[in-house]
Short mmCIF file of C-alpha atoms (C1' of nucleotides) in Angstrom, two decimals:
data_model
loop_
_atom_site.label_atom_id
_atom_site.label_comp_id
_atom_site.label_asym_id
_atom_site.label_seq_id
_atom_site.Cartn_x
_atom_site.Cartn_y
_atom_site.Cartn_z
CA MET Z 489 161.99 157.21 214.04
CA VAL Z 490 161.76 153.45 213.96
CA LYS Z 491 162.67 151.69 210.75
CA VAL Z 492 159.98 149.39 209.39
CA THR Z 493 161.54 146.04 208.54
CA GLU Z 494 160.77 143.95 205.48
CA ARG Z 495 159.70 141.16 207.76
CA GLU Z 496 157.08 143.25 209.55
CA ILE Z 497 155.60 144.34 206.26
CA PHE Z 498 155.69 140.82 204.89
CA ASP Z 499 153.89 139.52 207.97
CA ILE Z 500 151.13 142.06 207.69
CA LEU Z 501 150.61 141.79 203.95
CA SER Z 502 151.10 138.10 203.45
CA GLY Z 503 147.91 136.92 205.03
CA LYS Z 504 147.34 137.77 208.68
CA ILE Z 505 144.85 140.52 207.96
CA SER Z 506 143.14 138.83 205.05
CA ARG Z 507 142.73 135.59 206.99
CA ALA Z 508 141.28 137.53 209.91
CA ILE Z 509 138.82 139.39 207.70
CA ASN Z 510 137.78 136.23 205.88
CA ARG Z 511 137.25 134.40 209.16
CA THR Z 512 135.25 137.27 210.62
CA VAL Z 513 133.02 137.64 207.57
CA LEU Z 514 132.44 133.89 207.31
CA LYS Z 515 131.47 133.69 210.96
CA ALA Z 516 129.13 136.68 210.67
CA PHE Z 517 127.43 135.21 207.58
CA SER Z 518 126.99 131.93 209.40
CA GLN Z 519 125.47 133.68 212.42
CA GLU Z 520 123.00 135.41 210.13
CA GLY Z 521 122.11 132.06 208.55
CA ILE Z 522 123.76 133.05 205.26
CA ASP Z 523 125.43 130.02 203.69
CA ILE Z 524 128.18 131.54 201.53
CA THR Z 525 131.91 132.00 201.93
CA THR Z 526 133.75 135.29 201.83
CA GLU Z 527 135.22 134.42 198.43
CA GLN Z 528 131.80 133.56 197.05
CA TRP Z 529 130.57 136.93 198.31
CA THR Z 530 133.38 138.62 196.39
CA ILE Z 531 132.17 136.99 193.17
CA LEU Z 532 128.54 137.85 193.87
CA SER Z 533 129.39 141.45 194.56
CA CYS Z 534 131.01 141.76 191.13
CA LEU Z 535 127.71 140.61 189.68
CA TRP Z 536 125.62 142.94 191.83
CA ASN Z 537 127.66 145.72 190.34
CA LYS Z 538 127.30 144.40 186.78
CA ASP Z 539 125.30 141.29 185.97
CA LYS Z 540 125.82 138.89 183.05
CA ILE Z 541 129.58 139.20 182.72
CA ILE Z 542 131.92 136.43 181.61
CA GLN Z 543 134.19 134.46 183.91
CA GLN Z 544 137.32 136.08 182.53
CA GLU Z 545 135.99 139.48 183.56
CA ILE Z 546 135.44 138.14 187.07
CA CYS Z 547 139.05 136.91 187.02
CA ASP Z 548 140.22 140.41 186.13
CA LEU Z 549 138.04 142.11 188.73
CA THR Z 550 139.06 139.81 191.57
CA GLN Z 551 142.65 138.99 190.61
CA LYS Z 552 141.79 135.31 190.87
CA ASP Z 553 142.95 132.82 188.25
CA LYS Z 554 140.63 131.00 185.88
CA PRO Z 555 140.47 127.69 187.74
CA SER Z 556 139.62 129.50 190.97
CA VAL Z 557 136.76 131.33 189.31
CA THR Z 558 135.55 128.18 187.56
CA ARG Z 559 135.23 126.42 190.89
CA LEU Z 560 133.71 129.37 192.73
CA ILE Z 561 131.06 129.59 190.00
CA ASP Z 562 130.56 125.81 190.32
CA ASN Z 563 129.82 126.25 194.01
CA LEU Z 564 127.59 129.28 193.46
CA GLU Z 565 125.63 127.32 190.85
CA LYS Z 566 125.18 124.42 193.28
CA LYS Z 567 123.69 126.91 195.73
CA ASP Z 568 121.42 128.29 193.00
CA LEU Z 569 122.87 131.79 193.34
CA VAL Z 570 124.14 132.16 189.75
CA ARG Z 571 123.62 130.42 186.42
CA ARG Z 572 126.06 129.88 183.52
CA VAL Z 573 124.44 130.98 180.24
CA LEU Z 574 126.24 130.34 176.96
CA ASP Z 575 126.83 133.53 175.00
CA PRO Z 576 125.19 132.86 171.61
CA SER Z 577 127.39 135.45 169.89
CA ASP Z 578 130.64 133.84 171.13
CA ARG Z 579 130.28 130.33 172.31
CA ARG Z 580 133.57 130.41 174.21
CA ASN Z 581 131.92 132.70 176.77
CA ASN Z 582 129.87 131.82 179.81
CA LEU Z 583 127.70 134.74 180.80
CA ILE Z 584 127.18 134.51 184.54
CA HIS Z 585 123.62 135.45 185.49
CA LEU Z 586 122.48 136.15 189.03
CA THR Z 587 119.44 134.14 190.09
CA SER Z 588 116.72 135.72 192.20
CA ARG Z 589 118.28 134.01 195.22
CA GLY Z 590 121.62 135.54 194.24
CA ILE Z 591 120.07 138.99 193.94
CA SER Z 592 118.29 138.64 197.25
CA LEU Z 593 121.53 138.22 199.19
CA LYS Z 594 122.88 141.62 198.24
CA GLN Z 595 121.43 143.87 200.89
CA LYS Z 596 121.89 141.81 204.03
CA THR Z 597 125.39 140.57 203.20
CA THR Z 598 126.59 144.01 202.20
CA GLU Z 599 125.41 145.36 205.55
CA VAL Z 600 127.31 142.59 207.32
CA VAL Z 601 130.54 143.22 205.39
CA ASN Z 602 130.30 146.99 205.82
CA GLY Z 603 129.79 146.51 209.52
CA ILE Z 604 132.90 144.39 209.80
CA VAL Z 605 135.00 146.80 207.76
CA ASN Z 606 133.79 149.72 209.87
CA HIS Z 607 134.62 147.79 213.01
CA ALA Z 608 138.09 147.04 211.62
CA LEU Z 609 138.56 150.75 210.90
CA LYS Z 610 137.46 151.91 214.35
CA ASN Z 611 139.42 154.94 215.59
CA ILE Z 612 141.18 155.41 212.27
CA SER Z 613 140.69 158.87 210.82
CA ASP Z 614 139.71 159.56 207.22
CA ASP Z 615 143.10 161.15 206.59
CA GLU Z 616 145.01 158.17 207.88
CA LEU Z 617 142.80 155.81 205.93
CA ILE Z 618 143.21 157.67 202.67
CA SER Z 619 146.95 157.74 203.11
CA ALA Z 620 147.12 154.03 204.01
CA LYS Z 621 144.91 153.13 201.07
CA ASP Z 622 147.19 155.09 198.77
CA VAL Z 623 150.21 153.16 200.04
CA LEU Z 624 148.43 149.84 199.57
CA LEU Z 625 147.38 150.73 196.04
CA ARG Z 626 150.96 151.59 195.21
CA ILE Z 627 152.07 148.25 196.64
CA MET Z 628 149.50 146.53 194.44
CA TYR Z 629 150.80 148.52 191.49
CA ASN Z 630 154.38 147.52 192.29
CA LEU Z 631 153.26 143.90 192.45
CA ASN Z 632 151.76 144.37 188.97
CA LEU Z 633 148.20 144.19 190.19
CA TYR Z 634 148.04 147.67 188.78
CA MET C 6 138.67 164.85 199.76
CA VAL C 7 137.44 161.52 198.44
CA LYS C 8 135.67 159.20 200.83
CA VAL C 9 137.18 155.73 201.07
CA THR C 10 134.41 153.16 200.78
CA GLU C 11 134.11 150.00 202.82
CA ARG C 12 134.20 148.02 199.61
CA GLU C 13 137.53 149.45 198.51
CA ILE C 14 139.06 148.63 201.87
CA PHE C 15 137.55 145.17 201.86
CA ASP C 16 138.93 144.49 198.39
CA ILE C 17 142.43 145.51 199.36
CA LEU C 18 142.55 143.75 202.69
CA SER C 19 140.62 140.59 201.91
CA GLY C 20 143.20 138.90 199.81
CA LYS C 21 144.32 140.64 196.64
CA ILE C 22 147.61 141.80 198.12
CA SER C 23 148.31 138.66 200.10
CA ARG C 24 147.59 136.43 197.11
CA ALA C 25 149.88 138.58 194.96
CA ILE C 26 152.69 138.42 197.50
CA ASN C 27 152.31 134.70 198.00
CA ARG C 28 152.33 134.07 194.24
CA THR C 29 155.37 136.30 193.74
CA VAL C 30 157.35 134.68 196.54
CA LEU C 31 156.42 131.16 195.41
CA LYS C 32 157.51 131.90 191.87
CA ALA C 33 160.79 133.47 193.02
CA PHE C 34 161.57 130.48 195.25
CA SER C 35 160.84 128.16 192.36
CA GLN C 36 163.12 130.14 190.04
CA GLU C 37 165.90 129.85 192.59
CA GLY C 38 165.34 126.10 192.81
CA ILE C 39 163.97 126.40 196.36
CA ASP C 40 161.16 123.91 196.89
CA ILE C 41 159.07 125.48 199.65
CA THR C 42 155.84 127.45 199.73
CA THR C 43 155.40 130.93 201.14
CA GLU C 44 153.48 129.54 204.10
CA GLN C 45 156.21 127.01 204.83
CA TRP C 46 158.72 129.87 204.73
CA THR C 47 156.65 131.70 207.35
CA ILE C 48 156.92 128.72 209.68
CA LEU C 49 160.64 128.29 209.04
CA SER C 50 161.29 131.95 209.73
CA CYS C 51 159.69 131.63 213.17
CA LEU C 52 162.19 128.86 213.86
CA TRP C 53 165.16 130.80 212.49
CA ASN C 54 164.26 133.44 215.02
CA LYS C 55 163.84 130.92 217.86
CA ASP C 56 164.43 127.21 217.36
CA LYS C 57 162.82 124.34 219.29
CA ILE C 58 159.46 125.93 220.00
CA ILE C 59 156.16 124.08 220.26
CA GLN C 60 153.46 124.07 217.59
CA GLN C 61 151.12 126.19 219.70
CA GLU C 62 153.74 128.94 219.82
CA ILE C 63 153.94 128.81 216.03
CA CYS C 64 150.15 129.14 215.93
CA ASP C 65 150.36 132.26 218.08
CA LEU C 66 153.20 133.78 216.06
CA THR C 67 151.57 133.20 212.69
CA GLN C 68 147.87 133.55 213.58
CA LYS C 69 147.26 130.17 211.98
CA ASP C 70 145.08 127.58 213.65
CA LYS C 71 146.34 124.30 215.04
CA PRO C 72 145.32 122.05 212.14
CA SER C 73 147.01 124.41 209.68
CA VAL C 74 150.25 124.29 211.65
CA THR C 75 150.03 120.52 212.08
CA ARG C 76 149.87 120.06 208.32
CA LEU C 77 152.52 122.65 207.53
CA ILE C 78 154.86 120.86 209.95
CA ASP C 79 153.89 117.56 208.28
CA ASN C 80 155.00 118.94 204.93
CA LEU C 81 158.17 120.49 206.35
CA GLU C 82 159.03 117.15 207.94
CA LYS C 83 158.50 115.35 204.61
CA LYS C 84 161.01 117.77 203.08
CA ASP C 85 163.45 117.10 205.94
CA LEU C 86 163.48 120.77 206.97
CA VAL C 87 162.21 120.31 210.55
CA ARG C 88 161.79 117.45 213.03
CA ARG C 89 159.15 116.91 215.71
CA VAL C 90 160.84 116.08 219.03
CA LEU C 91 158.72 115.07 222.02
CA ASP C 92 159.28 117.34 225.02
CA PRO C 93 160.30 114.95 227.83
CA SER C 94 159.15 117.41 230.50
CA ASP C 95 155.63 117.71 229.04
CA ARG C 96 154.68 114.99 226.67
CA ARG C 97 151.83 116.98 225.18
CA ASN C 98 154.39 119.19 223.47
CA ASN C 99 156.14 118.72 220.16
CA LEU C 100 159.33 120.74 220.09
CA ILE C 101 159.98 121.65 216.47
CA HIS C 102 163.67 121.41 215.63
CA LEU C 103 165.24 122.82 212.48
CA THR C 104 167.32 120.30 210.55
CA SER C 105 170.59 121.35 208.93
CA ARG C 106 168.69 121.55 205.65
CA GLY C 107 166.14 123.80 207.35
CA ILE C 108 168.87 126.04 208.72
CA SER C 109 170.61 126.22 205.35
CA LEU C 110 167.59 127.79 203.65
CA LYS C 111 167.60 130.88 205.86
CA GLN C 112 169.99 133.17 204.04
CA LYS C 113 168.96 132.70 200.42
CA THR C 114 165.21 132.70 201.04
CA THR C 115 165.37 135.74 203.28
CA GLU C 116 167.20 137.63 200.54
CA VAL C 117 164.50 136.61 198.07
CA VAL C 118 161.66 137.71 200.34
CA ASN C 119 163.36 140.99 201.27
CA GLY C 120 163.91 141.71 197.60
CA ILE C 121 160.24 141.18 196.84
CA VAL C 122 159.11 143.32 199.76
CA ASN C 123 161.49 146.09 198.77
CA HIS C 124 160.19 145.90 195.21
CA ALA C 125 156.63 146.09 196.52
CA LEU C 126 157.56 149.17 198.56
CA LYS C 127 159.28 150.97 195.68
CA ASN C 128 158.71 154.74 195.76
CA ILE C 129 157.05 154.63 199.16
CA SER C 130 158.72 156.88 201.71
CA ASP C 131 159.63 155.81 205.24
CA ASP C 132 157.07 158.24 206.64
CA GLU C 133 154.25 156.89 204.51
CA LEU C 134 155.24 153.34 205.31
CA ILE C 135 155.33 153.92 209.05
CA SER C 136 151.94 155.57 208.94
CA ALA C 137 150.44 152.79 206.81
CA LYS C 138 151.91 150.13 209.05
CA ASP C 139 150.39 151.87 212.06
CA VAL C 140 146.96 151.83 210.42
CA LEU C 141 147.30 148.15 209.54
CA LEU C 142 148.35 147.27 213.08
CA ARG C 143 145.31 149.07 214.43
CA ILE C 144 143.13 147.16 211.97
CA MET C 145 144.67 143.93 213.23
CA TYR C 146 144.00 145.06 216.78
CA ASN C 147 140.39 145.87 215.93
CA LEU C 148 140.03 142.42 214.40
CA ASN C 149 141.25 140.91 217.68
CA LEU C 150 144.49 139.63 216.24
CA TYR C 151 145.86 140.71 219.50
"C1'" DT R 1337 144.01 110.90 245.42
"C1'" DC R 1338 140.61 111.36 241.96
"C1'" DC R 1339 137.90 113.52 238.54
"C1'" DG R 1340 136.68 117.34 235.66
"C1'" DA R 1341 138.76 121.09 233.06
"C1'" DT R 1342 142.40 122.70 230.30
"C1'" DT R 1343 146.06 122.37 226.88
"C1'" DA R 1344 148.67 120.34 222.77
"C1'" DG R 1345 148.16 118.09 218.94
"C1'" DT R 1346 145.76 115.18 215.10
"C1'" DT R 1347 142.20 113.84 211.72
"C1'" DG R 1348 138.17 114.48 208.55
"C1'" DT R 1349 135.59 117.31 205.57
"C1'" DT R 1350 134.76 121.30 202.67
"C1'" DT R 1351 136.45 125.20 200.29
"C1'" DA R 1352 140.01 127.98 197.99
"C1'" DT R 1353 144.50 128.72 195.47
"C1'" DG R 1354 148.51 127.87 192.16
"C1'" DC R 1355 150.15 125.70 188.30
"C1'" DA R 1356 150.15 122.81 184.23
"C1'" DA R 1357 147.76 120.53 180.77
"C1'" DC R 1358 143.87 120.20 178.36
"C1'" DT R 1359 139.33 121.24 175.02
"C1'" DA R 1360 136.66 124.20 172.24
"C1'" DA R 1361 135.72 128.31 169.82
"C1'" DA R 1362 137.14 132.41 167.49
"C1'" DA R 1363 140.50 135.40 165.15
"C1'" DG R 1364 144.13 136.25 161.91
"C1'" DA R 1365 147.46 135.38 158.35
"C1'" DA R 1366 149.07 133.07 154.14
"C1'" DT I 46 139.91 128.68 152.64
"C1'" DT I 47 143.10 126.50 155.61
"C1'" DC I 48 146.27 126.54 159.25
"C1'" DT I 49 148.26 128.71 163.24
"C1'" DT I 50 147.52 131.52 167.24
"C1'" DT I 51 144.79 133.41 170.74
"C1'" DT I 52 141.10 133.36 174.08
"C1'" DA I 53 137.61 131.23 177.43
"C1'" DG I 54 136.90 127.78 180.16
"C1'" DT I 55 137.71 123.05 182.55
"C1'" DT I 56 140.23 119.34 184.92
"C1'" DG I 57 143.94 117.21 187.74
"C1'" DC I 58 147.01 117.54 191.36
"C1'" DA I 59 149.28 119.56 195.47
"C1'" DT I 60 149.01 122.84 199.16
"C1'" DA I 61 146.56 125.62 202.51
"C1'" DA I 62 142.69 127.23 205.59
"C1'" DA I 63 138.31 126.96 208.56
"C1'" DC I 64 135.77 124.30 211.59
"C1'" DA I 65 134.37 120.41 214.35
"C1'" DA I 66 135.40 116.33 216.63
"C1'" DC I 67 138.68 113.70 218.46
"C1'" DT I 68 143.02 111.67 221.60
"C1'" DA I 69 146.43 112.23 225.02
"C1'" DA I 70 148.72 114.54 228.68
"C1'" DT I 71 148.69 117.77 232.41
"C1'" DC I 72 146.59 120.73 235.89
"C1'" DG I 73 143.79 121.82 239.83
"C1'" DG I 74 140.26 121.67 243.14
"C1'" DA I 75 137.42 118.76 246.29
#
DNA sequence: TCCGATTAGTTGTTTATGCAACTAAAAGAA
DNA sequence: TTCTTTTAGTTGCATAAACAACTAATCGGA
């Protein structure tokens, strides 16, 4: 049995796969004429799941920090995909509302992302995938991502 | 048996773990008084393994594109950790040489990174890890990372 | 030998991330 | 009520990544 070295694990987890996925998704969006980045899609998909949430909740869902989310929302607003709406009951909060353009991107982009994920998972059995996912979740837990 | 959804896999692979690792390593370096980023460490560690290689080889080893490597080398040169040396036998090539400062960072930083990886892998058995690594390598293969 | 193709590297622009410092609003304690 | 603390969000600055367009050097075929 071959020992797995720290360096191999570091290499895999520290960005090679995520950069590859982000590149692939970005390219596929572009080919479909969809003008959003992978990160912007991540924000939108939080909102498709639950609309009108505050930025801090998006931070928690995506594990991004507040400045990152501020600027992603800035860019999504410029593209008329979301709108910041002040919460009247707590004026510290921005409620992020999907626009109709934002809503309309859901179906097509989700198909694109699912296609890429399924391609990435080609020839990997459900058992292997469940076990690998379990390991990755425990790594996230150990890194305090819970 | 619970089905693993594309979205769960996307979430895990698209950046949460890599951002967490990069943040953790950066913070640990900073606490040890080591002034380099995680990405710069990745470049240095290619050179610790094999010194005096060209930038294109670093691109291949790290799966980063040429502009990314150009700028990482720029920053490493500013910190006097590497030096660009023109290859006399092929003047298109920059041979990247470690400086003595660059060499001196190897031991301490490698300990830091290994410690973080081992912490991330806490309570994960060798069997599980080997299986998860195999899945991740096949994902990388499917994403044409080689 | 010469010219087009390939290879190595750089630069410009946009987007994203990490961290620190900041403002504004709300919550809590004396 | 007032003052301190906490929470939500923004801004500034440095680093990194994706992509396209570019220069310079080498290679290879006619």
